PDB file of C-alpha atoms in Angstrom:
ATOM      1  CA  MET A 116     219.680 155.678  51.882  1.00  0.00           C
ATOM      2  CA  PRO A 117     222.250 152.978  50.153  1.00  0.00           C
ATOM      3  CA  ALA A 118     221.528 150.570  52.854  1.00  0.00           C
ATOM      4  CA  THR A 119     217.738 150.574  52.027  1.00  0.00           C
ATOM      5  CA  THR A 120     218.320 150.215  48.420  1.00  0.00           C
ATOM      6  CA  PRO A 121     218.395 146.292  48.256  1.00  0.00           C
ATOM      7  CA  VAL A 122     215.419 146.159  50.238  1.00  0.00           C
ATOM      8  CA  ARG A 123     213.824 148.498  47.363  1.00  0.00           C
ATOM      9  CA  ARG A 124     215.015 146.376  44.447  1.00  0.00           C
ATOM     10  CA  ALA A 125     213.312 143.514  46.313  1.00  0.00           C
ATOM     11  CA  ARG A 126     210.367 145.044  47.009  1.00  0.00           C
ATOM     12  CA  LEU A 127     210.253 146.231  43.087  1.00  0.00           C
ATOM     13  CA  GLN A 128     211.290 142.897  41.657  1.00  0.00           C
ATOM     14  CA  ARG A 129     208.580 140.790  43.538  1.00  0.00           C
ATOM     15  CA  LEU A 130     206.191 143.837  42.137  1.00  0.00           C
ATOM     16  CA  GLY A 131     207.272 143.300  38.916  1.00  0.00           C
ATOM     17  CA  VAL A 132     207.001 139.496  39.490  1.00  0.00           C
ATOM     18  CA  TYR A 133     203.318 139.675  40.763  1.00  0.00           C
ATOM     19  CA  LEU A 134     202.085 142.262  37.824  1.00  0.00           C
ATOM     20  CA  ALA A 135     203.658 140.176  35.353  1.00  0.00           C
ATOM     21  CA  GLY A 136     201.892 136.920  36.770  1.00  0.00           C
ATOM     22  CA  CYS A 137     198.805 139.215  36.673  1.00  0.00           C
ATOM     23  CA  VAL A 138     199.096 139.776  33.130  1.00  0.00           C
ATOM     24  CA  VAL A 139     200.257 136.146  31.945  1.00  0.00           C
ATOM     25  CA  PHE A 140     197.378 134.757  33.794  1.00  0.00           C
ATOM     26  CA  ALA A 141     194.658 137.041  32.186  1.00  0.00           C
ATOM     27  CA  ALA A 142     196.037 136.134  28.564  1.00  0.00           C
ATOM     28  CA  GLY A 143     195.894 132.516  29.479  1.00  0.00           C
ATOM     29  CA  ALA A 144     192.414 133.096  30.867  1.00  0.00           C
ATOM     30  CA  THR A 145     191.367 134.876  27.770  1.00  0.00           C
ATOM     31  CA  LEU A 146     192.237 132.384  25.523  1.00  0.00           C
ATOM     32  CA  PHE A 147     191.035 129.877  27.709  1.00  0.00           C
ATOM     33  CA  ILE A 148     187.411 131.312  27.483  1.00  0.00           C
ATOM     34  CA  HIS A 149     187.814 131.898  23.875  1.00  0.00           C
ATOM     35  CA  SER A 150     188.121 128.255  22.977  1.00  0.00           C
ATOM     36  CA  ALA A 151     185.058 127.442  24.216  1.00  0.00           C
ATOM     37  CA  TYR A 152     185.929 124.134  25.260  1.00  0.00           C
ATOM     38  CA  GLY A 153     184.309 124.687  29.063  1.00  0.00           C
ATOM     39  CA  VAL A 154     185.156 126.533  32.279  1.00  0.00           C
ATOM     40  CA  ASP A 155     187.532 126.009  34.823  1.00  0.00           C
ATOM     41  CA  PRO A 156     186.680 124.262  38.215  1.00  0.00           C
ATOM     42  CA  LEU A 157     185.937 127.386  40.253  1.00  0.00           C
ATOM     43  CA  ASP A 158     183.639 128.861  37.436  1.00  0.00           C
ATOM     44  CA  THR A 159     182.000 125.005  37.420  1.00  0.00           C
ATOM     45  CA  LEU A 160     181.119 125.794  41.429  1.00  0.00           C
ATOM     46  CA  ALA A 161     179.939 129.200  41.074  1.00  0.00           C
ATOM     47  CA  LEU A 162     177.813 128.383  37.992  1.00  0.00           C
ATOM     48  CA  GLY A 163     176.833 125.387  39.989  1.00  0.00           C
ATOM     49  CA  LEU A 164     175.585 127.553  42.679  1.00  0.00           C
ATOM     50  CA  LEU A 165     173.860 130.049  40.498  1.00  0.00           C
ATOM     51  CA  GLU A 166     171.438 127.118  39.795  1.00  0.00           C
ATOM     52  CA  HIS A 167     169.980 127.294  43.211  1.00  0.00           C
ATOM     53  CA  VAL A 168     170.885 130.844  44.757  1.00  0.00           C
ATOM     54  CA  PRO A 169     170.018 134.042  43.018  1.00  0.00           C
ATOM     55  CA  LEU A 170     173.549 135.497  42.716  1.00  0.00           C
ATOM     56  CA  THR A 171     176.175 136.777  40.354  1.00  0.00           C
ATOM     57  CA  ILE A 172     179.145 134.598  38.909  1.00  0.00           C
ATOM     58  CA  GLY A 173     181.238 137.298  40.621  1.00  0.00           C
ATOM     59  CA  ILE A 174     179.703 137.595  43.718  1.00  0.00           C
ATOM     60  CA  ALA A 175     179.661 133.233  43.994  1.00  0.00           C
ATOM     61  CA  GLN A 176     183.370 133.426  43.092  1.00  0.00           C
ATOM     62  CA  ALA A 177     184.109 135.725  46.073  1.00  0.00           C
ATOM     63  CA  LEU A 178     182.284 133.844  48.383  1.00  0.00           C
ATOM     64  CA  VAL A 179     184.410 130.740  47.752  1.00  0.00           C
ATOM     65  CA  ALA A 180     187.147 133.142  48.536  1.00  0.00           C
ATOM     66  CA  VAL A 181     185.895 134.531  51.364  1.00  0.00           C
ATOM     67  CA  VAL A 182     185.483 130.980  52.587  1.00  0.00           C
ATOM     68  CA  CYS A 183     188.777 129.873  51.690  1.00  0.00           C
ATOM     69  CA  ILE A 184     190.401 133.031  53.632  1.00  0.00           C
ATOM     70  CA  ALA A 185     188.543 131.977  57.006  1.00  0.00           C
ATOM     71  CA  LEU A 186     189.880 128.791  56.596  1.00  0.00           C
ATOM     72  CA  TRP A 187     193.360 129.962  55.979  1.00  0.00           C
ATOM     73  CA  SER A 188     193.304 132.749  58.706  1.00  0.00           C
ATOM     74  CA  VAL A 189     191.993 130.013  61.148  1.00  0.00           C
ATOM     75  CA  TRP A 190     194.035 127.161  60.354  1.00  0.00           C
ATOM     76  CA  ASN A 191     197.028 129.477  60.432  1.00  0.00           C
ATOM     77  CA  ARG A 192     195.681 131.747  63.672  1.00  0.00           C
ATOM     78  CA  ARG A 193     196.619 135.225  61.475  1.00  0.00           C
ATOM     79  CA  ARG A 194     194.348 137.780  60.441  1.00  0.00           C
ATOM     80  CA  PRO A 195     192.176 137.557  57.249  1.00  0.00           C
ATOM     81  CA  VAL A 196     193.797 139.224  54.244  1.00  0.00           C
ATOM     82  CA  LEU A 197     192.313 141.539  51.518  1.00  0.00           C
ATOM     83  CA  SER A 198     194.973 141.303  48.699  1.00  0.00           C
ATOM     84  CA  PRO A 199     193.604 137.742  47.122  1.00  0.00           C
ATOM     85  CA  PHE A 200     190.598 140.421  46.058  1.00  0.00           C
ATOM     86  CA  VAL A 201     192.938 142.824  44.628  1.00  0.00           C
ATOM     87  CA  THR A 202     194.319 140.176  42.418  1.00  0.00           C
ATOM     88  CA  PHE A 203     190.850 138.862  41.688  1.00  0.00           C
ATOM     89  CA  LEU A 204     189.882 142.675  40.324  1.00  0.00           C
ATOM     90  CA  LEU A 205     193.187 143.290  38.662  1.00  0.00           C
ATOM     91  CA  CYS A 206     192.698 139.652  36.896  1.00  0.00           C
ATOM     92  CA  GLY A 207     189.168 140.137  36.220  1.00  0.00           C
ATOM     93  CA  SER A 208     189.600 143.596  34.482  1.00  0.00           C
ATOM     94  CA  LEU A 209     192.638 142.746  32.744  1.00  0.00           C
ATOM     95  CA  ILE A 210     190.437 139.963  31.150  1.00  0.00           C
ATOM     96  CA  ASP A 211     187.584 141.985  30.314  1.00  0.00           C
ATOM     97  CA  LEU A 212     189.978 144.193  28.010  1.00  0.00           C
ATOM     98  CA  MET A 213     192.054 141.060  26.851  1.00  0.00           C
ATOM     99  CA  ARG A 214     188.960 139.271  25.358  1.00  0.00           C
ATOM    100  CA  LEU A 215     188.315 142.535  23.037  1.00  0.00           C
ATOM    101  CA  THR A 216     190.889 141.169  21.023  1.00  0.00           C
ATOM    102  CA  ASP A 217     190.089 138.770  18.387  1.00  0.00           C
ATOM    103  CA  THR A 218     191.758 135.152  18.711  1.00  0.00           C
ATOM    104  CA  SER A 219     189.706 133.521  15.985  1.00  0.00           C
ATOM    105  CA  ALA A 220     192.814 133.019  13.806  1.00  0.00           C
ATOM    106  CA  LEU A 221     193.899 130.353  16.435  1.00  0.00           C
ATOM    107  CA  PRO A 222     192.545 127.129  16.233  1.00  0.00           C
ATOM    108  CA  ARG A 223     190.629 126.310  19.319  1.00  0.00           C
ATOM    109  CA  PRO A 224     192.823 123.346  20.573  1.00  0.00           C
ATOM    110  CA  VAL A 225     196.120 125.793  20.125  1.00  0.00           C
ATOM    111  CA  GLN A 226     193.739 128.235  22.175  1.00  0.00           C
ATOM    112  CA  LEU A 227     192.955 126.041  25.157  1.00  0.00           C
ATOM    113  CA  ALA A 228     196.777 124.602  24.926  1.00  0.00           C
ATOM    114  CA  ILE A 229     198.060 127.821  25.171  1.00  0.00           C
ATOM    115  CA  GLY A 230     195.578 129.315  27.857  1.00  0.00           C
ATOM    116  CA  VAL A 231     196.525 126.390  29.890  1.00  0.00           C
ATOM    117  CA  LEU A 232     200.129 126.691  29.693  1.00  0.00           C
ATOM    118  CA  LEU A 233     199.888 130.494  30.268  1.00  0.00           C
ATOM    119  CA  CYS A 234     197.240 130.353  33.320  1.00  0.00           C
ATOM    120  CA  ALA A 235     199.469 127.763  34.838  1.00  0.00           C
ATOM    121  CA  TYR A 236     202.692 129.914  34.474  1.00  0.00           C
ATOM    122  CA  GLY A 237     201.148 133.288  35.654  1.00  0.00           C
ATOM    123  CA  SER A 238     200.094 131.360  38.611  1.00  0.00           C
ATOM    124  CA  ALA A 239     203.428 130.651  39.430  1.00  0.00           C
ATOM    125  CA  LEU A 240     204.643 134.128  39.192  1.00  0.00           C
ATOM    126  CA  ILE A 241     201.733 135.373  41.050  1.00  0.00           C
ATOM    127  CA  ILE A 242     202.341 132.739  43.925  1.00  0.00           C
ATOM    128  CA  MET A 243     206.334 133.291  43.987  1.00  0.00           C
ATOM    129  CA  SER A 244     205.544 137.229  44.300  1.00  0.00           C
ATOM    130  CA  GLY A 245     204.116 136.668  47.924  1.00  0.00           C
ATOM    131  CA  ILE A 246     201.534 139.695  46.223  1.00  0.00           C
ATOM    132  CA  GLY A 247     198.109 138.767  46.054  1.00  0.00           C
ATOM    133  CA  ILE A 248     198.227 135.227  46.547  1.00  0.00           C
ATOM    134  CA  ARG A 249     194.861 134.046  45.616  1.00  0.00           C
ATOM    135  CA  ALA A 250     192.584 133.001  48.597  1.00  0.00           C
ATOM    136  CA  MET A 251     192.298 128.990  46.815  1.00  0.00           C
ATOM    137  CA  ASP A 252     196.197 129.067  46.982  1.00  0.00           C
ATOM    138  CA  LEU A 253     196.373 130.186  50.335  1.00  0.00           C
ATOM    139  CA  VAL A 254     194.940 126.883  51.434  1.00  0.00           C
ATOM    140  CA  VAL A 255     196.704 125.089  49.107  1.00  0.00           C
ATOM    141  CA  ILE A 256     199.825 126.354  50.311  1.00  0.00           C
ATOM    142  CA  THR A 257     199.377 125.563  53.924  1.00  0.00           C
ATOM    143  CA  MET A 258     197.903 122.045  53.249  1.00  0.00           C
ATOM    144  CA  THR A 259     201.653 121.422  51.487  1.00  0.00           C
ATOM    145  CA  GLN A 260     203.445 123.079  54.619  1.00  0.00           C
ATOM    146  CA  ARG A 261     201.148 121.101  57.262  1.00  0.00           C
ATOM    147  CA  TRP A 262     200.847 117.822  55.630  1.00  0.00           C
ATOM    148  CA  ARG A 263     203.744 117.897  53.467  1.00  0.00           C
ATOM    149  CA  TRP A 264     201.915 117.255  50.334  1.00  0.00           C
ATOM    150  CA  PRO A 265     203.393 118.294  47.008  1.00  0.00           C
ATOM    151  CA  PHE A 266     201.893 121.638  45.445  1.00  0.00           C
ATOM    152  CA  TRP A 267     200.204 120.010  42.390  1.00  0.00           C
ATOM    153  CA  VAL A 268     198.231 117.198  44.912  1.00  0.00           C
ATOM    154  CA  ALA A 269     197.138 119.570  47.034  1.00  0.00           C
ATOM    155  CA  LYS A 270     195.759 122.204  44.655  1.00  0.00           C
ATOM    156  CA  ALA A 271     194.556 119.291  42.177  1.00  0.00           C
ATOM    157  CA  SER A 272     192.555 117.999  45.812  1.00  0.00           C
ATOM    158  CA  VAL A 273     191.300 121.507  46.305  1.00  0.00           C
ATOM    159  CA  GLU A 274     189.986 122.110  42.741  1.00  0.00           C
ATOM    160  CA  ALA A 275     188.830 118.410  42.295  1.00  0.00           C
ATOM    161  CA  VAL A 276     186.579 119.283  45.202  1.00  0.00           C
ATOM    162  CA  LEU A 277     185.156 122.525  43.847  1.00  0.00           C
ATOM    163  CA  LEU A 278     184.692 120.903  40.655  1.00  0.00           C
ATOM    164  CA  ALA A 279     182.741 117.617  42.015  1.00  0.00           C
ATOM    165  CA  VAL A 280     180.628 120.043  44.335  1.00  0.00           C
ATOM    166  CA  GLY A 281     179.710 122.309  41.079  1.00  0.00           C
ATOM    167  CA  TRP A 282     178.895 119.437  39.315  1.00  0.00           C
ATOM    168  CA  VAL A 283     176.736 117.924  41.566  1.00  0.00           C
ATOM    169  CA  LEU A 284     174.471 121.596  41.894  1.00  0.00           C
ATOM    170  CA  GLY A 285     174.507 121.581  37.969  1.00  0.00           C
ATOM    171  CA  GLY A 286     177.378 123.236  37.161  1.00  0.00           C
ATOM    172  CA  PRO A 287     178.884 123.048  33.431  1.00  0.00           C
ATOM    173  CA  VAL A 288     181.969 120.384  32.821  1.00  0.00           C
ATOM    174  CA  GLY A 289     183.536 120.110  29.983  1.00  0.00           C
ATOM    175  CA  VAL A 290     187.236 119.350  27.772  1.00  0.00           C
ATOM    176  CA  GLY A 291     188.380 122.578  29.158  1.00  0.00           C
ATOM    177  CA  THR A 292     187.576 122.093  32.438  1.00  0.00           C
ATOM    178  CA  LEU A 293     189.160 118.505  33.181  1.00  0.00           C
ATOM    179  CA  CYS A 294     192.443 120.279  31.299  1.00  0.00           C
ATOM    180  CA  PHE A 295     192.273 123.252  33.463  1.00  0.00           C
ATOM    181  CA  LEU A 296     192.329 120.611  36.351  1.00  0.00           C
ATOM    182  CA  VAL A 297     194.805 118.256  35.166  1.00  0.00           C
ATOM    183  CA  PHE A 298     197.470 120.830  33.106  1.00  0.00           C
ATOM    184  CA  VAL A 299     197.219 124.089  35.107  1.00  0.00           C
ATOM    185  CA  ASP A 300     197.508 122.342  38.401  1.00  0.00           C
ATOM    186  CA  GLY A 301     199.942 120.333  37.458  1.00  0.00           C
ATOM    187  CA  LEU A 302     202.055 122.722  35.472  1.00  0.00           C
ATOM    188  CA  ILE A 303     202.432 125.478  38.410  1.00  0.00           C
ATOM    189  CA  GLN A 304     205.137 123.041  40.530  1.00  0.00           C
ATOM    190  CA  PRO A 305     207.498 122.531  37.512  1.00  0.00           C
ATOM    191  CA  PHE A 306     207.009 126.059  36.809  1.00  0.00           C
ATOM    192  CA  MET A 307     207.863 127.454  40.351  1.00  0.00           C
ATOM    193  CA  ALA A 308     210.788 125.110  39.845  1.00  0.00           C
ATOM    194  CA  PHE A 309     212.157 126.645  36.453  1.00  0.00           C
ATOM    195  CA  ASN A 310     211.555 130.329  38.085  1.00  0.00           C
ATOM    196  CA  ARG A 311     214.061 129.198  41.192  1.00  0.00           C
ATOM    197  CA  ARG A 312     216.561 127.496  38.927  1.00  0.00           C
ATOM    198  CA  ALA A 313     216.899 129.759  35.468  1.00  0.00           C
ATOM    199  CA  LEU A 314     215.570 132.734  36.680  1.00  0.00           C
ATOM    200  CA  ARG A 315     216.840 132.729  40.422  1.00  0.00           C
ATOM    201  CA  LEU A 316     213.516 133.794  41.694  1.00  0.00           C
ATOM    202  CA  GLU A 317     212.629 133.460  45.509  1.00  0.00           C
ATOM    203  CA  ASN A 318     209.379 131.982  46.126  1.00  0.00           C
ATOM    204  CA  ARG A 319     208.524 134.430  48.333  1.00  0.00           C
ATOM    205  CA  GLY A 320     204.828 133.045  48.668  1.00  0.00           C
ATOM    206  CA  LEU A 321     205.990 129.954  50.860  1.00  0.00           C
ATOM    207  CA  VAL A 322     207.759 132.476  53.582  1.00  0.00           C
ATOM    208  CA  LEU A 323     204.893 134.739  53.868  1.00  0.00           C
ATOM    209  CA  ALA A 324     201.288 132.886  53.241  1.00  0.00           C
ATOM    210  CA  GLY A 325     202.923 129.678  55.535  1.00  0.00           C
ATOM    211  CA  SER A 326     204.822 131.266  58.167  1.00  0.00           C
ATOM    212  CA  HIS A 327     202.500 130.656  60.768  1.00  0.00           C
ATOM    213  CA  ALA A 328     202.332 126.838  59.797  1.00  0.00           C
ATOM    214  CA  ALA A 329     202.616 124.523  62.564  1.00  0.00           C
ATOM    215  CA  ALA A 330     206.116 123.778  63.068  1.00  0.00           C
ATOM    216  CA  PRO A 331     207.463 123.553  59.712  1.00  0.00           C
ATOM    217  CA  ALA A 332     211.166 122.600  58.762  1.00  0.00           C
ATOM    218  CA  PRO A 333     213.682 125.304  58.144  1.00  0.00           C
ATOM    219  CA  SER A 334     214.077 124.140  54.437  1.00  0.00           C
ATOM    220  CA  ALA A 335     210.592 123.222  54.088  1.00  0.00           C
ATOM    221  CA  ARG A 336     209.631 124.235  50.623  1.00  0.00           C
ATOM    222  CA  ILE A 337     206.710 122.868  48.116  1.00  0.00           C
ATOM    223  CA  ARG A 338     208.488 119.955  46.589  1.00  0.00           C
ATOM    224  CA  GLY A 339     210.291 120.664  43.467  1.00  0.00           C
ATOM    225  CA  THR A 340     210.763 124.289  44.026  1.00  0.00           C
ATOM    226  CA  ALA A 341     213.946 124.114  46.054  1.00  0.00           C
TER     227      ALA A 341
END
């Protein structure tokens, strides 16, 4: 039906943005891993948990996601969502495939730098698609709408807590870990702003993830993305 064409086009665009985000994030994560400068803050926490509880790193990460989803669900009075686990599995599978590639031609610092940039840009695309937003980012978006924090402040605060707890539990912290915390968390917001202005992409993640936040202003958006 002609009347549904714009709706279908919008859905296909969102799906395309989401899938592109997953591929870009997986490519960045692969380079980040190959650089061997450390793990991201979530892995620091997961590996710290493994020092005390007999779990796999995947299960430990999934438990963190469950806690984040539960917090988001209670905070927004919404039913828990499963879509973050789709992203978890999809990105994980893509990373496993991409890790088979040889990136040794690139110096390790270059791999780290490109990996950080791609992780940030891929995260921005996933959030803006409004599909399969990572569990941690659901909480971050709610923080931006409840407390009016800039996205990068909320994101960095959450991951800093994960990093601190993981380090106390015995998880590894390297140069790459700190680079991930500072640059990935700091670049997602500018990349979302770029996508809105240059590519005319709507930030659907704010509408869907935080639509039940307490009395948000009609024009409330992540600062820097308008």
